[in-house]
Coordinates of N, CA and C in Angstrom, one line a residue:
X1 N -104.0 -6.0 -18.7 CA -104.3 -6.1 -20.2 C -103.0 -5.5 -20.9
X2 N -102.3 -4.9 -20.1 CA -101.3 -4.0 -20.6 C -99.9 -5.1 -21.0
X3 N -100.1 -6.1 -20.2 CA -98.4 -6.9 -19.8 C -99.1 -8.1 -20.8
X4 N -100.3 -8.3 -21.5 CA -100.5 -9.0 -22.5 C -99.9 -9.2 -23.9
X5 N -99.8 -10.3 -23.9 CA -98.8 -10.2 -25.3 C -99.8 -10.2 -26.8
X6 N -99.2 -9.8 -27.8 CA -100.5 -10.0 -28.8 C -101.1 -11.1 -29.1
X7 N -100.2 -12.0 -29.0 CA -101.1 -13.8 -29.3 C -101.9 -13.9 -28.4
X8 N -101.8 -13.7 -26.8 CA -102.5 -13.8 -25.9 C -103.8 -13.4 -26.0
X9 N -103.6 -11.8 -26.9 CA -104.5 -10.8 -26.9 C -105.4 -11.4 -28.0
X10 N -105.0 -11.8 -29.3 CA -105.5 -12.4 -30.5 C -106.5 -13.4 -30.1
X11 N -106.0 -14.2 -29.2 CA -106.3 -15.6 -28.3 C -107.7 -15.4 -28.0
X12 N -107.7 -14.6 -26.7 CA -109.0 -13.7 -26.6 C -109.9 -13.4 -27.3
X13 N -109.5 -12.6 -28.1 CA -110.5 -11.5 -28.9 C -111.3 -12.8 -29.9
X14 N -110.4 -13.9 -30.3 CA -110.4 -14.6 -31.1 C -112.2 -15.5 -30.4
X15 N -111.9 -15.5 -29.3 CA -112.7 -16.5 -28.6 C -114.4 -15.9 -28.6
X16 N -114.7 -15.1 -28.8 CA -115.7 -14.0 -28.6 C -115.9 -13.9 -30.2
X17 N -117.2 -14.3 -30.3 CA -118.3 -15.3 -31.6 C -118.8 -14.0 -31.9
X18 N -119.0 -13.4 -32.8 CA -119.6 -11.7 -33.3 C -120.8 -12.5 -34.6
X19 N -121.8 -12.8 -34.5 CA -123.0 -13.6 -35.6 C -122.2 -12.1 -36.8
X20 N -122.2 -13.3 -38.1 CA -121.9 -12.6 -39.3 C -120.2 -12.2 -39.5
X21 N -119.2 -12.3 -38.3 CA -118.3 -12.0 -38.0 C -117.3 -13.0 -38.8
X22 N -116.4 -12.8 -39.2 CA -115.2 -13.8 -40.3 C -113.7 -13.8 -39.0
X23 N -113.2 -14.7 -39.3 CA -112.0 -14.8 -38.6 C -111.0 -13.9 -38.7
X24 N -110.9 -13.2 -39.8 CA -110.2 -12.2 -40.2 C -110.5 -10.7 -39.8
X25 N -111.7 -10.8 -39.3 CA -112.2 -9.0 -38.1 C -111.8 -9.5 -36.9
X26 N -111.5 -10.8 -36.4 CA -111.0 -10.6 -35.2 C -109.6 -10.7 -35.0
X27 N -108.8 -11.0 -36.2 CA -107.3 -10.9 -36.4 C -107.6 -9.1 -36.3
X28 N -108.2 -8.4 -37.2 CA -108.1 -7.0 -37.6 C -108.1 -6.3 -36.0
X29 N -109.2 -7.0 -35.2 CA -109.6 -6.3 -34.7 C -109.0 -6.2 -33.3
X30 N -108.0 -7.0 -32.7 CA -106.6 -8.0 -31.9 C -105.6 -6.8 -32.6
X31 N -105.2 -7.1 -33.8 CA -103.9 -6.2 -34.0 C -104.0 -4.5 -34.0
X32 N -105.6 -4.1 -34.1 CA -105.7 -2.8 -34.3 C -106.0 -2.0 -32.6
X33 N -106.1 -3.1 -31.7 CA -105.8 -2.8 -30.4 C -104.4 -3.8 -29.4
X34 N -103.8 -3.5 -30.4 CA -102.5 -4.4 -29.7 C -101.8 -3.1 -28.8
X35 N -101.3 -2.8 -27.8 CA -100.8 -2.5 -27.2 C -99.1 -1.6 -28.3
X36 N -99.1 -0.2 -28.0 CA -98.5 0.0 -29.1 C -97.6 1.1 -28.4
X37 N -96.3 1.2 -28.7 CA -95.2 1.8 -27.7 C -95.4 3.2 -28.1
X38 N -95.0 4.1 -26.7 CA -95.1 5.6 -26.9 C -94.4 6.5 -27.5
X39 N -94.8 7.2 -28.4 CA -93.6 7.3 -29.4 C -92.1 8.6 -28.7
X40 N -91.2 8.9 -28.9 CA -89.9 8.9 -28.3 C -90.1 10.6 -28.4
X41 N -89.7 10.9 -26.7 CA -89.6 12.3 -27.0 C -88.1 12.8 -27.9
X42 N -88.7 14.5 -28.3 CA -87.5 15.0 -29.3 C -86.8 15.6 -28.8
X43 N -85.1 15.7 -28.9 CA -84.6 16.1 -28.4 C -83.7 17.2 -29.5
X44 N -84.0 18.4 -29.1 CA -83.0 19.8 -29.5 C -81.6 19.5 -29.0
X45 N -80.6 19.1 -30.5 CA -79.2 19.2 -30.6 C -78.7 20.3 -30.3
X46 N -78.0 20.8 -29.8 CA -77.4 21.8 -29.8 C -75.8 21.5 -30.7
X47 N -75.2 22.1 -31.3 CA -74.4 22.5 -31.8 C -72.7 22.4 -30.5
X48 N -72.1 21.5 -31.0 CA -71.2 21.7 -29.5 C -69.7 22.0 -30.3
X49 N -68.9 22.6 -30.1 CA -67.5 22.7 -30.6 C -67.0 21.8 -30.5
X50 N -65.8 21.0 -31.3 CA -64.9 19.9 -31.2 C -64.1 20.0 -29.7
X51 N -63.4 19.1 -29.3 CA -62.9 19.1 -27.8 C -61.2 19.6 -28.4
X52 N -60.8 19.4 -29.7 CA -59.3 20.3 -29.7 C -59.3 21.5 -30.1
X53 N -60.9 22.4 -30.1 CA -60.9 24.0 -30.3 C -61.3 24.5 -29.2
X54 N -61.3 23.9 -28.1 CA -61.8 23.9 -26.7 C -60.2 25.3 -26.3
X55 N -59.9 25.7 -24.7 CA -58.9 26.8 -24.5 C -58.4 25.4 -23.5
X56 N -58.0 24.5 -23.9 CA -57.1 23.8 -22.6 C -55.6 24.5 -23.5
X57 N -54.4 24.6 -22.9 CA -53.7 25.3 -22.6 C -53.0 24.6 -23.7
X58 N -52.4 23.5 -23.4 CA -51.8 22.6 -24.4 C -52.2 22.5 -25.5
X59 N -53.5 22.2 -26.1 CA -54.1 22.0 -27.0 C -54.2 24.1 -28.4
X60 N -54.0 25.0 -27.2 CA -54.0 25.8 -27.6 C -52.7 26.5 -28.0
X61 N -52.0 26.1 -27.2 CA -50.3 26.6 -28.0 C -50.1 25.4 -29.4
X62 N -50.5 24.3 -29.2 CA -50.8 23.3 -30.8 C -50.9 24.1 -31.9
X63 N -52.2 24.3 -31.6 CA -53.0 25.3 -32.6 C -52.4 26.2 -33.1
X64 N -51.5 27.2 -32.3 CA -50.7 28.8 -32.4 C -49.7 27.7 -33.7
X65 N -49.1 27.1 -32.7 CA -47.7 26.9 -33.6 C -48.1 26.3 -34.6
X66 N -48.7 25.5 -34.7 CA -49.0 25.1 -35.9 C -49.7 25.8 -36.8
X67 N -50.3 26.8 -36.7 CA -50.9 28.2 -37.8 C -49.8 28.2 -38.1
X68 N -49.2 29.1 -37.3 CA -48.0 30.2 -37.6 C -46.8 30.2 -38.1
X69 N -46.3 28.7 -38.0 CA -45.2 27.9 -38.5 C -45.4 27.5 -39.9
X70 N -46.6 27.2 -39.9 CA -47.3 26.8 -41.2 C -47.4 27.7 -42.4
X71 N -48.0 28.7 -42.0 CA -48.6 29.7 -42.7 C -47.0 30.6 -43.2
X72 N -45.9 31.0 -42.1 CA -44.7 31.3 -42.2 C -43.9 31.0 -43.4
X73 N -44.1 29.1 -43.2 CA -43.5 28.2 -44.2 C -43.9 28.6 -45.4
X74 N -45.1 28.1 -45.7 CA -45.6 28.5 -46.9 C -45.9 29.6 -47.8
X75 N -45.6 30.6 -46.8 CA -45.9 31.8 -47.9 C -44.0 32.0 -48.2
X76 N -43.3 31.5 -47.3 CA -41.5 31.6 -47.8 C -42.4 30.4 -49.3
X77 N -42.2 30.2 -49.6 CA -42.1 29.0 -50.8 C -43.3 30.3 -51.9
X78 N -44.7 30.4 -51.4 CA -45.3 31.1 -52.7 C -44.9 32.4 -52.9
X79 N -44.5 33.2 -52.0 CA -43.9 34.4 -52.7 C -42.5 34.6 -53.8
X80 N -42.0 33.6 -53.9 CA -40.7 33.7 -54.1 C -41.4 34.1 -55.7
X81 N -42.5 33.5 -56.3 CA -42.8 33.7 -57.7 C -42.7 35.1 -58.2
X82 N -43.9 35.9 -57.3 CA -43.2 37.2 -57.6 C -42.1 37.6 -57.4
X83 N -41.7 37.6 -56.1 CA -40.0 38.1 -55.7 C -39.0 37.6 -56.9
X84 N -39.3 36.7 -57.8 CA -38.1 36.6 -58.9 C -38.6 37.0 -60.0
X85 N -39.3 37.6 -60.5 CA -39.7 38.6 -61.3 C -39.0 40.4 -61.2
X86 N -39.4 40.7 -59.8 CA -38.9 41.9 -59.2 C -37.7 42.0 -59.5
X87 N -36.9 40.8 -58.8 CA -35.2 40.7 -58.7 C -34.9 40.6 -59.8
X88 N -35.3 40.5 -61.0 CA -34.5 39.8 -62.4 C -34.4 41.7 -62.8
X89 N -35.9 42.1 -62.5 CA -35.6 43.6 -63.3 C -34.7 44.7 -62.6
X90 N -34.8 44.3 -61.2 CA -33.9 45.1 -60.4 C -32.3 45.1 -60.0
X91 N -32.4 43.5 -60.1 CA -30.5 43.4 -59.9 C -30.5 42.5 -61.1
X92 N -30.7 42.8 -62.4 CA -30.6 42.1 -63.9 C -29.8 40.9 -63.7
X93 N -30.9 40.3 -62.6 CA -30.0 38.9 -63.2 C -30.6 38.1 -64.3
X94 N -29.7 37.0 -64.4 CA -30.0 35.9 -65.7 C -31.2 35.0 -65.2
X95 N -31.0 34.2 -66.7 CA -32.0 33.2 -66.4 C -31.9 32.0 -65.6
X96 N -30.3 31.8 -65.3 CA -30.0 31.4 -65.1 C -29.7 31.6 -63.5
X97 N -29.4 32.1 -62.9 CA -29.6 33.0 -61.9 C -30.9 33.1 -61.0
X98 N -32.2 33.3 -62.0 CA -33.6 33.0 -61.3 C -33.8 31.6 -61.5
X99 N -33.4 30.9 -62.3 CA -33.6 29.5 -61.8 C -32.9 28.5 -60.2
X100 N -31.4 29.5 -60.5 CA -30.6 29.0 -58.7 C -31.4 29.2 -58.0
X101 N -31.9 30.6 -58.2 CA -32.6 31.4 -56.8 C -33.6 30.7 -56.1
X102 N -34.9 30.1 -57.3 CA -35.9 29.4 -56.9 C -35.5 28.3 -56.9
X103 N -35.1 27.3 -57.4 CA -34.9 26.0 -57.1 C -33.9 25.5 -56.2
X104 N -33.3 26.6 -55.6 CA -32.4 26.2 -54.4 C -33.0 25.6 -53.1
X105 N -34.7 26.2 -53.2 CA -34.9 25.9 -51.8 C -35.8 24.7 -51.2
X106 N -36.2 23.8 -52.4 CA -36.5 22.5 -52.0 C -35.2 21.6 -51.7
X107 N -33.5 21.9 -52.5 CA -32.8 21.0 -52.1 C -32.6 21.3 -50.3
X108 N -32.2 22.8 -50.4 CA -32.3 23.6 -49.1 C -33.3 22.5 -48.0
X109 N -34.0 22.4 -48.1 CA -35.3 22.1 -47.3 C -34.8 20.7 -47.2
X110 N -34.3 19.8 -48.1 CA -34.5 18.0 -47.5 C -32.8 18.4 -47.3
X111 N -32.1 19.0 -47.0 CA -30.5 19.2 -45.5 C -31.4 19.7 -44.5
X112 N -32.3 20.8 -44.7 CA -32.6 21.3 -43.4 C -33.4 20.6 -42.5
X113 N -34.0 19.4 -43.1 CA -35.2 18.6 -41.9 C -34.9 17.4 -41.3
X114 N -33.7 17.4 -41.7 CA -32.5 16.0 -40.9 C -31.8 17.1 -39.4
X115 N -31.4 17.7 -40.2 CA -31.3 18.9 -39.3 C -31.6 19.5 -37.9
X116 N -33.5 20.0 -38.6 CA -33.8 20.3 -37.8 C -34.4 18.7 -36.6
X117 N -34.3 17.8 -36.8 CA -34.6 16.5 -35.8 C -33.2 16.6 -35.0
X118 N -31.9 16.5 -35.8 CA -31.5 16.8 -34.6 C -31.3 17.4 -33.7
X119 N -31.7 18.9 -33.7 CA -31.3 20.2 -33.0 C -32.5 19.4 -31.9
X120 N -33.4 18.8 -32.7 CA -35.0 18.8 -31.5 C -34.3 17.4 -30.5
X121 N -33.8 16.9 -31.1 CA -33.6 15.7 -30.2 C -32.0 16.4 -28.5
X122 N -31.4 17.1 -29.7 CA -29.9 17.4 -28.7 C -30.8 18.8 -27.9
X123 N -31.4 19.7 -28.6 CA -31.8 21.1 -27.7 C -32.7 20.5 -26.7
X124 N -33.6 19.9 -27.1 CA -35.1 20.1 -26.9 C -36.3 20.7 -28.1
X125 N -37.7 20.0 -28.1 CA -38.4 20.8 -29.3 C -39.0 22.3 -29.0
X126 N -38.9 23.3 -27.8 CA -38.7 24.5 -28.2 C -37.6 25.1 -28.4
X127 N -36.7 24.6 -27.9 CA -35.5 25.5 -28.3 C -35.1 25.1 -29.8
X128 N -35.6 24.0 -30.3 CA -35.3 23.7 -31.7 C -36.2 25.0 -33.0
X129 N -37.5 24.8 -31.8 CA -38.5 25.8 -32.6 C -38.4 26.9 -32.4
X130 N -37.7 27.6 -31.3 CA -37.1 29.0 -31.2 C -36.1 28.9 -32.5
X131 N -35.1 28.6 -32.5 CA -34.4 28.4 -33.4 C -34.4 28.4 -35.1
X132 N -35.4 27.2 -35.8 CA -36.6 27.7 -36.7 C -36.8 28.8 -36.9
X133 N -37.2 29.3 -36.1 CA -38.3 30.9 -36.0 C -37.1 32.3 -36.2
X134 N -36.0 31.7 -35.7 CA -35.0 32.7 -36.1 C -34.1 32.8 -37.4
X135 N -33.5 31.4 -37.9 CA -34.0 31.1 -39.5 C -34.5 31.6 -40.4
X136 N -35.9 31.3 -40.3 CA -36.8 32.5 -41.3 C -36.9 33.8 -40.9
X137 N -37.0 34.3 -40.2 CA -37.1 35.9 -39.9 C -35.6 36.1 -40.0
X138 N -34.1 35.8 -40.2 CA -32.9 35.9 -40.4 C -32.9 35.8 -41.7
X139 N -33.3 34.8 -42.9 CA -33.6 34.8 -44.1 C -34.4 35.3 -44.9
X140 N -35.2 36.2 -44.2 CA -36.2 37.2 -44.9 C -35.3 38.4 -44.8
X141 N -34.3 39.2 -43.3 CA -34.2 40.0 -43.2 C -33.2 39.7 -44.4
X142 N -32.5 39.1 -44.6 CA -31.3 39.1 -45.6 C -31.5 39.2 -47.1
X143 N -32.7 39.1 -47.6 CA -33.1 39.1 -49.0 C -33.8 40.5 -48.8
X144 N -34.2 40.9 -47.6 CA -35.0 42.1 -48.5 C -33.7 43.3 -48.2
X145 N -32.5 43.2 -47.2 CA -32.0 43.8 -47.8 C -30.4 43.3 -49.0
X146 N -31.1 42.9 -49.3 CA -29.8 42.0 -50.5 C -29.7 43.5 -51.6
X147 N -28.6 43.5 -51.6 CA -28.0 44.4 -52.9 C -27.4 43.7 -54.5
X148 N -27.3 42.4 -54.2 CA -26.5 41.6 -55.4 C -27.2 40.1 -55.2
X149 N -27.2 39.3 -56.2 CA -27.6 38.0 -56.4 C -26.9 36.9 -55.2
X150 N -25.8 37.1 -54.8 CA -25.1 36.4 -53.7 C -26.0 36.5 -52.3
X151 N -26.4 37.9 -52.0 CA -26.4 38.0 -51.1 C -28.7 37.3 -51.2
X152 N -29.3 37.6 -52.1 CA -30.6 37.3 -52.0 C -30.2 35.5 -51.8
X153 N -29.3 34.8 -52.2 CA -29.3 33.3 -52.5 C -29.3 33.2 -50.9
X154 N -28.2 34.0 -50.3 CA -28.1 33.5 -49.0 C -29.0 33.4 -48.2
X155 N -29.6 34.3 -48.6 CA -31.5 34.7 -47.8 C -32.3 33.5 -48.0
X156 N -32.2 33.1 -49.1 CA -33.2 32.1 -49.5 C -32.6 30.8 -48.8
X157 N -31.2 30.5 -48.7 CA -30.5 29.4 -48.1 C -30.7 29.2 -47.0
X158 N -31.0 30.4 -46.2 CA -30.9 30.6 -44.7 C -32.3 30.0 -44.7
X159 N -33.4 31.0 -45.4 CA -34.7 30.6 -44.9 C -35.3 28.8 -45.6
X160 N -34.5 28.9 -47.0 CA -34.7 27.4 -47.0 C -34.7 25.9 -45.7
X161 N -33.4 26.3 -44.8 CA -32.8 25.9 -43.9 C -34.1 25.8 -43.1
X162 N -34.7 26.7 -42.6 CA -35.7 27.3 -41.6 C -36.9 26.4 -42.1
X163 N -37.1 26.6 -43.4 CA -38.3 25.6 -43.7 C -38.2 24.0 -43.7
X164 N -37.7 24.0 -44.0 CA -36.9 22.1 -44.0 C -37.1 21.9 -42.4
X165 N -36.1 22.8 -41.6 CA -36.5 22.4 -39.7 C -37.5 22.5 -39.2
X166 N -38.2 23.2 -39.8 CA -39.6 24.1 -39.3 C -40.5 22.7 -39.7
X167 N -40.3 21.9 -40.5 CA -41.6 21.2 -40.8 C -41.1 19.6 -40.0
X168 N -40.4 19.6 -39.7 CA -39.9 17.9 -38.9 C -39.6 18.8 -37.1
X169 N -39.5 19.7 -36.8 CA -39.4 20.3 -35.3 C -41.2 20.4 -35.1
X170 N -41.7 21.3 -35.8 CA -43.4 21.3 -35.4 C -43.9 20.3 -35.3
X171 N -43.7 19.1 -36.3 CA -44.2 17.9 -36.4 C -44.3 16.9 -35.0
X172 N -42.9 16.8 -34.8 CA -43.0 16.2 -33.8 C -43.2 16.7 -32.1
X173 N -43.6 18.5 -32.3 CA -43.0 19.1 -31.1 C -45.3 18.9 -31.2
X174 N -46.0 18.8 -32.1 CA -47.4 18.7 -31.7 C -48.1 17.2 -31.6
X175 N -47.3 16.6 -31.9 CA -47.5 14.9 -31.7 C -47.5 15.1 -30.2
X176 N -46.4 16.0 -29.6 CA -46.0 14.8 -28.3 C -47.0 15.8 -27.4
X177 N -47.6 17.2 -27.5 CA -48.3 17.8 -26.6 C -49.7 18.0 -26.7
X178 N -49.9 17.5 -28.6 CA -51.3 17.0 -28.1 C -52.1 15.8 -27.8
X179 N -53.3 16.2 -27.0 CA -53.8 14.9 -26.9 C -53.8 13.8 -27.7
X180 N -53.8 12.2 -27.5 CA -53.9 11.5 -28.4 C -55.5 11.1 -29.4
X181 N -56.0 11.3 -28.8 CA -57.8 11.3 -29.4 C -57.3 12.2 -30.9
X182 N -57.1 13.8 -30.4 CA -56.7 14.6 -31.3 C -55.5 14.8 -32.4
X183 N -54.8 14.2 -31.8 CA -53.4 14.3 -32.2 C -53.1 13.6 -34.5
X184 N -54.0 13.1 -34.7 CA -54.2 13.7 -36.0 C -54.6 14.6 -36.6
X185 N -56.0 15.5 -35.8 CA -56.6 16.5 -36.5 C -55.5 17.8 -36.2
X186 N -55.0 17.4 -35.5 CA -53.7 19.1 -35.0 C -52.5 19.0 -36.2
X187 N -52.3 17.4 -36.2 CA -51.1 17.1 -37.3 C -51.2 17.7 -38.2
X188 N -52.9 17.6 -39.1 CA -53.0 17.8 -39.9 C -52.9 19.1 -40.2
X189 N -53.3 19.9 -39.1 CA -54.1 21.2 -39.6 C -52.4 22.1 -39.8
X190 N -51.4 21.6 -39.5 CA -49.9 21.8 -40.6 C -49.8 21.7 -42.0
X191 N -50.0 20.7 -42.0 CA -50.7 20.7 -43.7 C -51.2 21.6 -44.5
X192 N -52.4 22.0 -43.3 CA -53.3 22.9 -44.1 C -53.3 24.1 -44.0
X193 N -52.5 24.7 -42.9 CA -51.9 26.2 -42.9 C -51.0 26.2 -43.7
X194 N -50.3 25.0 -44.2 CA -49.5 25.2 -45.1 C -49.6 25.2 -46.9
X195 N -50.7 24.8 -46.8 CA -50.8 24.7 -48.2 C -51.6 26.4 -48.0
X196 N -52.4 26.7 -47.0 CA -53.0 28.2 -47.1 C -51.9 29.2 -47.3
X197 N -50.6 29.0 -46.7 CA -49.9 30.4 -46.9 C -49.0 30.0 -48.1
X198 N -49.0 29.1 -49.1 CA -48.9 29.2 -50.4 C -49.2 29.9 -51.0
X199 N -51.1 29.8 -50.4 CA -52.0 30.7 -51.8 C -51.8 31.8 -51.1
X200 N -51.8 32.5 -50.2 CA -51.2 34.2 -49.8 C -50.0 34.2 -50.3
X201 N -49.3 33.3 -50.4 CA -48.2 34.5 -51.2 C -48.4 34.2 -53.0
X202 N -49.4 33.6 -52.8 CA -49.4 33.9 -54.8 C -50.6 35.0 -54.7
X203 N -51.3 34.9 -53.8 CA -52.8 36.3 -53.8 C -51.9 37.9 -53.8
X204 N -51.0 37.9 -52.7 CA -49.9 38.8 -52.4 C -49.0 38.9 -53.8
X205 N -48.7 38.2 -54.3 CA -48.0 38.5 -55.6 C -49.0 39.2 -56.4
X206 N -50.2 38.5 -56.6 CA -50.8 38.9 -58.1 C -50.7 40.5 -57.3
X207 N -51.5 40.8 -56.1 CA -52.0 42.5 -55.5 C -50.4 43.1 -55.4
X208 N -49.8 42.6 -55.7 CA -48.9 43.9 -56.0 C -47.8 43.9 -57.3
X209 N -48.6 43.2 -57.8 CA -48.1 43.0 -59.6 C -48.5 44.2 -60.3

């Protein structure tokens, strides 16, 4: 009865004469015993982590550098707002003078990212990123201790340099070590540490305004 099909079943039911009975109670009465599937057990999702926040080894040095490079970069570029405020009152420079200071370091930045591709192609992409990394921590040390407007520009030149390589050396140094499945969402998340240590160094500006 089970491997019957409904017309089959209809067929039947159909055949069996009920006195007073209409054609339409034994349509009713065929479809309201039709054979009817069991309904689907439920299954408890669990919650699973993405496969590029997983500890494979490669996937996790991605991650590092690309925070840290990121976040590095970008707070060089938002702090400078406060820091030429400070500088104008402290070593009285012009207006003219805080406009060099800050706008030096986007030209800075498109010499430094031709740059830094080549160092990645002739070094290799960690010794290009070693390199980077010494840049900015060399360009910060030289502005904070800068005594004259020459010497803060140089700071910023240096680290400008460091940013411009820092963003074409990471780029290409997490393309080639991460997985390909993932290898956008890692790209990306450069981006996004970088637009984050933007807003730390404007948050860091206002808290010590």
């Amino acid at each position: 009865a089970q491997a019957q099909t409904f017309a089959q079943r209809l067929d039947s039911v159909a055949c069996v004469r009920v006195p007073g009975c209409t054609r339409g109670r034994h349509v009713y009465r065929a479809w309201r015993e039709r054979p009817r599937r069991r309904p689907m057990p439920r299954t408890t999702r669990r919650w699973k982590a993405p496969a590029f926040l997983l500890a494979d080894p490669s996937r996790r040095s991605a991650r590092v550098v690309t925070s840290v490079t990121a976040l590095a970069e970008g707070y060089d570029i938002g702090s400078i707002s406060g820091v030429a405020v400070l500088l104008r009152e402290d070593l009285k420079l012009t207006s003219k003078q805080v406009g060099l200071l800050v706008g030096i370091m986007n030209f800075v930045c498109m010499c430094g990212a031709p740059l830094g591709g080549m160092l990645a192609d002739a070094w290799g992409r960690k010794k290009a990123l070693a390199a980077t990394y010494v840049l900015l921590i060399a360009g910060a040390l030289i502005m904070a201790a800068a005594q004259s407007f020459m010497h803060v520009w140089l700071g910023r030149v240096v680290m400008g340099v460091g940013v411009g390589a820092g963003l074409s050396v990471v780029t290409s140094y997490i393309t080639e070590v991460s997985p390909k499945r993932y290898r956008g969402t890692l790209v990306g998340l450069q981006e996004f540490f970088f637009i984050i240590g933007i807003a730390c160094g404007y948050v860091l500006n206002y808290a010590l305004d």
